[in-house]
Short mmCIF file of C-alpha atoms and ligand atoms in Angstrom, two decimals:
data_model
loop_
_atom_site.label_atom_id
_atom_site.label_comp_id
_atom_site.label_asym_id
_atom_site.label_seq_id
_atom_site.Cartn_x
_atom_site.Cartn_y
_atom_site.Cartn_z
CA MET A 25 -8.51 -14.62 -15.08
CA ILE A 26 -6.67 -11.17 -15.86
CA TYR A 27 -9.16 -8.32 -16.66
CA LEU A 28 -7.40 -5.66 -18.88
CA LYS A 29 -8.65 -2.23 -18.55
CA SER A 30 -9.38 0.16 -21.46
CA PRO A 31 -7.98 3.81 -21.22
CA SER A 32 -11.46 5.19 -19.98
CA GLU A 33 -11.34 2.56 -17.15
CA ILE A 34 -7.93 3.63 -16.21
CA GLU A 35 -8.90 7.25 -16.13
CA ILE A 36 -11.69 6.37 -13.63
CA ILE A 37 -9.00 4.56 -11.34
CA ARG A 38 -6.94 7.42 -11.90
CA SER A 39 -9.58 9.86 -10.65
CA ASN A 40 -10.10 7.77 -7.57
CA GLY A 41 -6.35 7.85 -7.12
CA ALA A 42 -6.56 11.52 -6.98
CA ILE A 43 -8.75 11.19 -3.73
CA LEU A 44 -6.04 8.90 -2.24
CA LYS A 45 -3.47 11.51 -2.89
CA GLU A 46 -5.61 14.05 -0.89
CA CYS A 47 -6.00 11.39 1.83
CA PHE A 48 -2.35 11.10 2.12
CA GLU A 49 -1.79 14.90 2.37
CA ILE A 50 -4.36 15.04 5.11
CA ALA A 51 -2.67 12.24 6.91
CA GLY A 52 0.90 14.03 6.53
CA LYS A 53 -0.51 17.23 8.27
CA LEU A 54 -2.20 15.22 11.01
CA ILE A 55 0.58 12.94 12.07
CA ARG A 56 2.13 14.23 15.14
CA VAL A 57 2.87 13.17 18.57
CA GLY A 58 -0.34 12.66 20.51
CA VAL A 59 -2.84 12.08 17.76
CA LYS A 60 -5.19 9.17 18.04
CA ARG A 61 -5.08 6.79 15.07
CA VAL A 62 -8.88 6.99 14.94
CA GLU A 63 -8.60 10.76 14.25
CA ILE A 64 -6.56 10.10 11.14
CA ASP A 65 -8.99 7.40 9.95
CA ARG A 66 -11.92 9.84 10.49
CA ALA A 67 -10.42 12.68 8.55
CA ILE A 68 -9.55 10.33 5.71
CA GLU A 69 -13.17 8.87 5.64
CA GLU A 70 -14.56 12.29 5.70
CA ARG A 71 -12.54 13.27 2.67
CA ILE A 72 -13.50 10.16 0.67
CA LEU A 73 -17.17 10.60 1.32
CA LYS A 74 -17.10 14.48 0.51
CA ARG A 75 -15.57 13.28 -2.92
CA GLY A 76 -18.41 10.96 -3.56
CA GLY A 77 -16.38 7.91 -2.93
CA LYS A 78 -16.72 4.87 -0.65
CA PRO A 79 -13.94 3.79 1.71
CA ALA A 80 -13.12 0.47 0.25
CA PHE A 81 -11.77 -1.24 3.38
CA LYS A 82 -14.70 -0.55 5.67
CA GLY A 83 -16.67 -3.69 6.02
CA PHE A 84 -14.31 -5.65 3.65
CA HIS A 85 -14.41 -9.10 5.34
CA GLY A 86 -15.84 -7.11 8.15
CA PHE A 87 -12.87 -4.68 8.65
CA PRO A 88 -14.03 -2.12 11.14
CA ALA A 89 -12.56 1.12 9.71
CA ALA A 90 -12.04 3.29 6.57
CA THR A 91 -8.09 2.85 6.84
CA CYS A 92 -5.46 0.34 7.96
CA ILE A 93 -3.24 2.24 10.25
CA SER A 94 -0.20 0.18 11.20
CA ILE A 95 2.56 1.32 13.75
CA ASN A 96 6.14 0.15 13.99
CA GLU A 97 6.33 -3.66 13.90
CA GLU A 98 2.82 -3.86 12.53
CA VAL A 99 3.01 -4.65 8.95
CA VAL A 100 -0.52 -4.05 7.73
CA HIS A 101 -4.17 -4.33 8.58
CA GLY A 102 -3.81 -2.25 11.89
CA ILE A 103 -7.13 -1.06 13.25
CA PRO A 104 -7.38 2.62 13.98
CA ASP A 105 -8.11 3.05 17.51
CA ASP A 106 -7.70 5.44 20.61
CA ARG A 107 -3.91 4.71 20.84
CA VAL A 108 -1.85 8.03 20.28
CA LEU A 109 1.16 8.41 18.17
CA GLU A 110 4.40 8.63 19.92
CA GLU A 111 7.76 10.32 19.05
CA GLY A 112 9.95 8.07 16.93
CA GLN A 113 7.34 5.74 15.52
CA ILE A 114 6.45 4.95 12.01
CA VAL A 115 2.91 4.80 10.82
CA GLY A 116 1.73 2.91 7.79
CA ILE A 117 -1.58 4.26 6.23
CA ASP A 118 -3.30 2.03 3.79
CA VAL A 119 -6.43 3.39 2.11
CA GLY A 120 -8.82 2.14 -0.75
CA VAL A 121 -11.39 4.05 -2.56
CA TYR A 122 -14.31 2.85 -4.56
CA ARG A 123 -16.25 5.17 -6.91
CA ASP A 124 -18.00 4.91 -10.28
CA GLY A 125 -17.51 1.10 -10.25
CA TYR A 126 -13.68 0.90 -9.78
CA TYR A 127 -11.18 0.71 -6.87
CA ALA A 128 -7.89 2.35 -6.15
CA ASP A 129 -5.48 1.34 -3.45
CA ALA A 130 -2.39 2.95 -1.96
CA ALA A 131 -0.34 3.13 1.23
CA ARG A 132 2.54 5.37 2.57
CA THR A 133 4.59 5.08 5.88
CA PHE A 134 5.22 8.38 7.66
CA PRO A 135 7.70 9.07 10.48
CA VAL A 136 6.45 10.63 13.65
CA GLY A 137 8.83 13.27 14.81
CA GLU A 138 12.50 12.30 14.51
CA VAL A 139 13.10 8.72 13.96
CA SER A 140 16.51 6.68 13.94
CA PRO A 141 18.91 6.78 11.12
CA GLN A 142 18.06 3.06 10.59
CA VAL A 143 14.41 3.68 10.37
CA LYS A 144 15.01 6.44 7.96
CA LYS A 145 16.72 4.08 5.97
CA LEU A 146 13.83 1.56 6.06
CA LEU A 147 11.46 4.21 4.97
CA LYS A 148 13.77 5.16 2.10
CA VAL A 149 14.49 1.62 0.93
CA THR A 150 10.90 0.66 0.86
CA ARG A 151 9.92 3.77 -1.15
CA GLU A 152 12.62 3.05 -3.50
CA ALA A 153 11.79 -0.53 -3.82
CA LEU A 154 8.32 0.26 -4.82
CA GLU A 155 9.97 2.63 -7.56
CA LYS A 156 12.04 -0.25 -8.72
CA GLY A 157 9.11 -2.56 -9.08
CA ILE A 158 7.09 0.22 -10.89
CA ALA A 159 9.81 0.59 -13.30
CA LYS A 160 9.36 -3.02 -14.53
CA ALA A 161 5.76 -2.56 -15.16
CA VAL A 162 6.38 -2.46 -18.83
CA VAL A 163 4.69 -4.14 -21.81
CA GLY A 164 6.56 -7.31 -22.66
CA ASN A 165 8.13 -7.94 -19.25
CA ASN A 166 7.01 -10.95 -17.05
CA LEU A 167 5.12 -10.31 -13.82
CA THR A 168 8.01 -11.49 -11.62
CA ASP A 169 10.18 -9.10 -13.10
CA ILE A 170 8.52 -6.59 -10.77
CA SER A 171 8.76 -9.12 -7.87
CA HIS A 172 12.51 -9.78 -8.32
CA ALA A 173 13.28 -5.95 -8.68
CA VAL A 174 11.68 -5.31 -5.33
CA GLU A 175 13.16 -8.02 -3.42
CA SER A 176 16.75 -7.98 -4.92
CA TYR A 177 16.82 -3.92 -3.91
CA VAL A 178 15.52 -4.83 -0.44
CA THR A 179 17.94 -7.59 0.32
CA GLY A 180 20.79 -5.72 -1.18
CA HIS A 181 20.14 -3.09 1.61
CA GLY A 182 20.18 -5.65 4.34
CA PHE A 183 16.28 -5.78 4.86
CA SER A 184 13.73 -8.54 4.11
CA VAL A 185 10.43 -8.60 2.09
CA VAL A 186 7.13 -10.02 3.53
CA LYS A 187 6.22 -13.27 1.64
CA THR A 188 2.91 -14.20 2.71
CA LEU A 189 1.15 -10.76 1.70
CA VAL A 190 1.36 -9.70 -1.91
CA GLY A 191 0.20 -6.83 -4.27
CA HIS A 192 -2.66 -7.62 -6.61
CA GLY A 193 -4.58 -6.81 -9.82
CA ILE A 194 -7.26 -4.14 -9.10
CA GLY A 195 -10.25 -2.70 -10.99
CA GLN A 196 -13.96 -3.52 -10.59
CA GLN A 197 -12.65 -5.70 -7.67
CA MET A 198 -10.28 -4.61 -4.99
CA HIS A 199 -8.40 -7.90 -5.34
CA GLU A 200 -8.02 -9.30 -8.77
CA GLN A 201 -5.69 -11.57 -10.57
CA PRO A 202 -2.78 -11.64 -10.88
CA GLN A 203 -1.16 -11.70 -7.65
CA VAL A 204 2.05 -9.69 -7.33
CA PRO A 205 4.60 -10.93 -4.93
CA ASN A 206 7.52 -8.88 -3.67
CA PHE A 207 9.94 -11.75 -4.21
CA GLY A 208 11.14 -14.48 -6.59
CA PRO A 209 13.22 -14.99 -9.62
CA PRO A 210 12.68 -12.76 -12.45
CA ALA A 211 11.03 -13.78 -16.05
CA GLN A 212 8.17 -15.77 -14.81
CA GLY A 213 4.42 -15.46 -14.71
CA PRO A 214 2.04 -13.78 -17.17
CA VAL A 215 3.62 -11.44 -19.87
CA LEU A 216 2.59 -7.77 -18.97
CA GLU A 217 0.08 -6.35 -21.42
CA GLU A 218 -1.25 -3.00 -21.96
CA GLY A 219 -4.24 -2.31 -19.64
CA LEU A 220 -3.09 -4.34 -16.72
CA VAL A 221 -3.64 -2.62 -13.51
CA ILE A 222 -1.97 -3.68 -10.37
CA ALA A 223 -1.40 -2.60 -6.90
CA ILE A 224 2.48 -3.15 -6.08
CA GLU A 225 3.06 -2.82 -2.48
CA PRO A 226 6.44 -3.88 -0.83
CA MET A 227 6.09 -4.66 2.90
CA VAL A 228 9.77 -4.45 4.00
CA ASN A 229 11.18 -5.72 7.48
CA ILE A 230 14.29 -4.61 9.18
CA GLY A 231 14.56 -8.06 10.63
CA GLY A 232 13.26 -11.37 9.43
CA SER A 233 10.51 -11.90 6.89
CA ASP A 234 8.13 -13.64 8.96
CA VAL A 235 4.90 -12.33 10.04
CA LEU A 236 1.94 -13.54 12.12
CA THR A 237 -1.51 -12.15 12.92
CA LEU A 238 -2.55 -10.81 16.39
CA ASP A 239 -5.54 -12.12 18.25
CA ASP A 240 -7.83 -9.16 16.92
CA GLY A 241 -7.91 -11.33 13.75
CA TRP A 242 -6.48 -8.34 11.55
CA THR A 243 -3.24 -6.84 12.71
CA VAL A 244 -0.32 -8.43 10.93
CA VAL A 245 3.06 -8.02 12.93
CA THR A 246 6.63 -9.07 12.32
CA ALA A 247 7.28 -12.21 14.28
CA ASP A 248 10.55 -10.85 15.51
CA ARG A 249 8.68 -7.57 16.38
CA LYS A 250 11.20 -5.46 14.43
CA LEU A 251 10.06 -2.49 12.52
CA SER A 252 8.16 -2.92 8.98
CA ALA A 253 7.30 -0.34 6.50
CA HIS A 254 4.88 -0.47 3.39
CA PHE A 255 4.32 1.61 0.35
CA GLU A 256 1.79 0.97 -2.33
CA ASP A 257 0.76 2.52 -5.41
CA THR A 258 -2.01 1.44 -8.19
CA VAL A 259 -0.25 1.23 -11.43
CA ALA A 260 -1.19 0.75 -14.95
CA VAL A 261 0.80 -0.87 -17.69
CA THR A 262 0.43 1.36 -20.88
CA LYS A 263 2.09 1.57 -24.18
CA ASN A 264 3.97 4.60 -22.81
CA GLY A 265 5.20 2.95 -19.83
CA PRO A 266 3.98 2.51 -16.16
CA ALA A 267 1.35 5.09 -15.23
CA ILE A 268 0.95 5.63 -11.54
CA LEU A 269 -2.73 6.17 -10.73
CA THR A 270 -2.49 7.01 -7.16
CA ARG A 271 -0.05 10.02 -6.96
MG1 LIG B 322 -3.28 -3.43 -1.65
#
């Protein structure tokens, strides 16, 4: 069941997205060599609470923190802990906010200090793959037009997309229908309608697309331990085109 949202519901999600934007500004200022992951998590949680929101991930299926912080080969769902950031790493920060009955969800990947040209390219391609997907979030397109745009851009640059984790509808639940894969042929799946709100979230690997979950039960890493990046925005399909609610 796909729940389409009214313009007023979309505005609530957008106002929650504004909190996420602040969270990423905070993260961007904090991220440097020597900072502990947990310090970033605490600063973000503080800001969400200050804005009257609830960190959506905390307690979700038992997740222990407000944010997912995933370093290097960690794809998603990394648990913020006392480990410190090191020069040349990349740090994925995924945050969800719940307020006024609705969720918003977004992720950014940041470099720590100077990263290699290949890693710079990984960040750029992942960010741009998200843009390619968003551009297809248009009334009358099919859902997998988004999927295909993401995957073809990524593979065209020599990287791979994660296939076992996907984007999702979002609204009164953090994960709603439809699933939004980052791969597959175009022109399939539901026709996009005004009021559809989805989280589009390419996870892009330098090496192969296979991933596995560590013994902590959460952290997803690339099977070949090569680097992975993640960018995500919550996007509404509107009659005026895609509206990005988390920037
Ligand atoms: Mg998500």
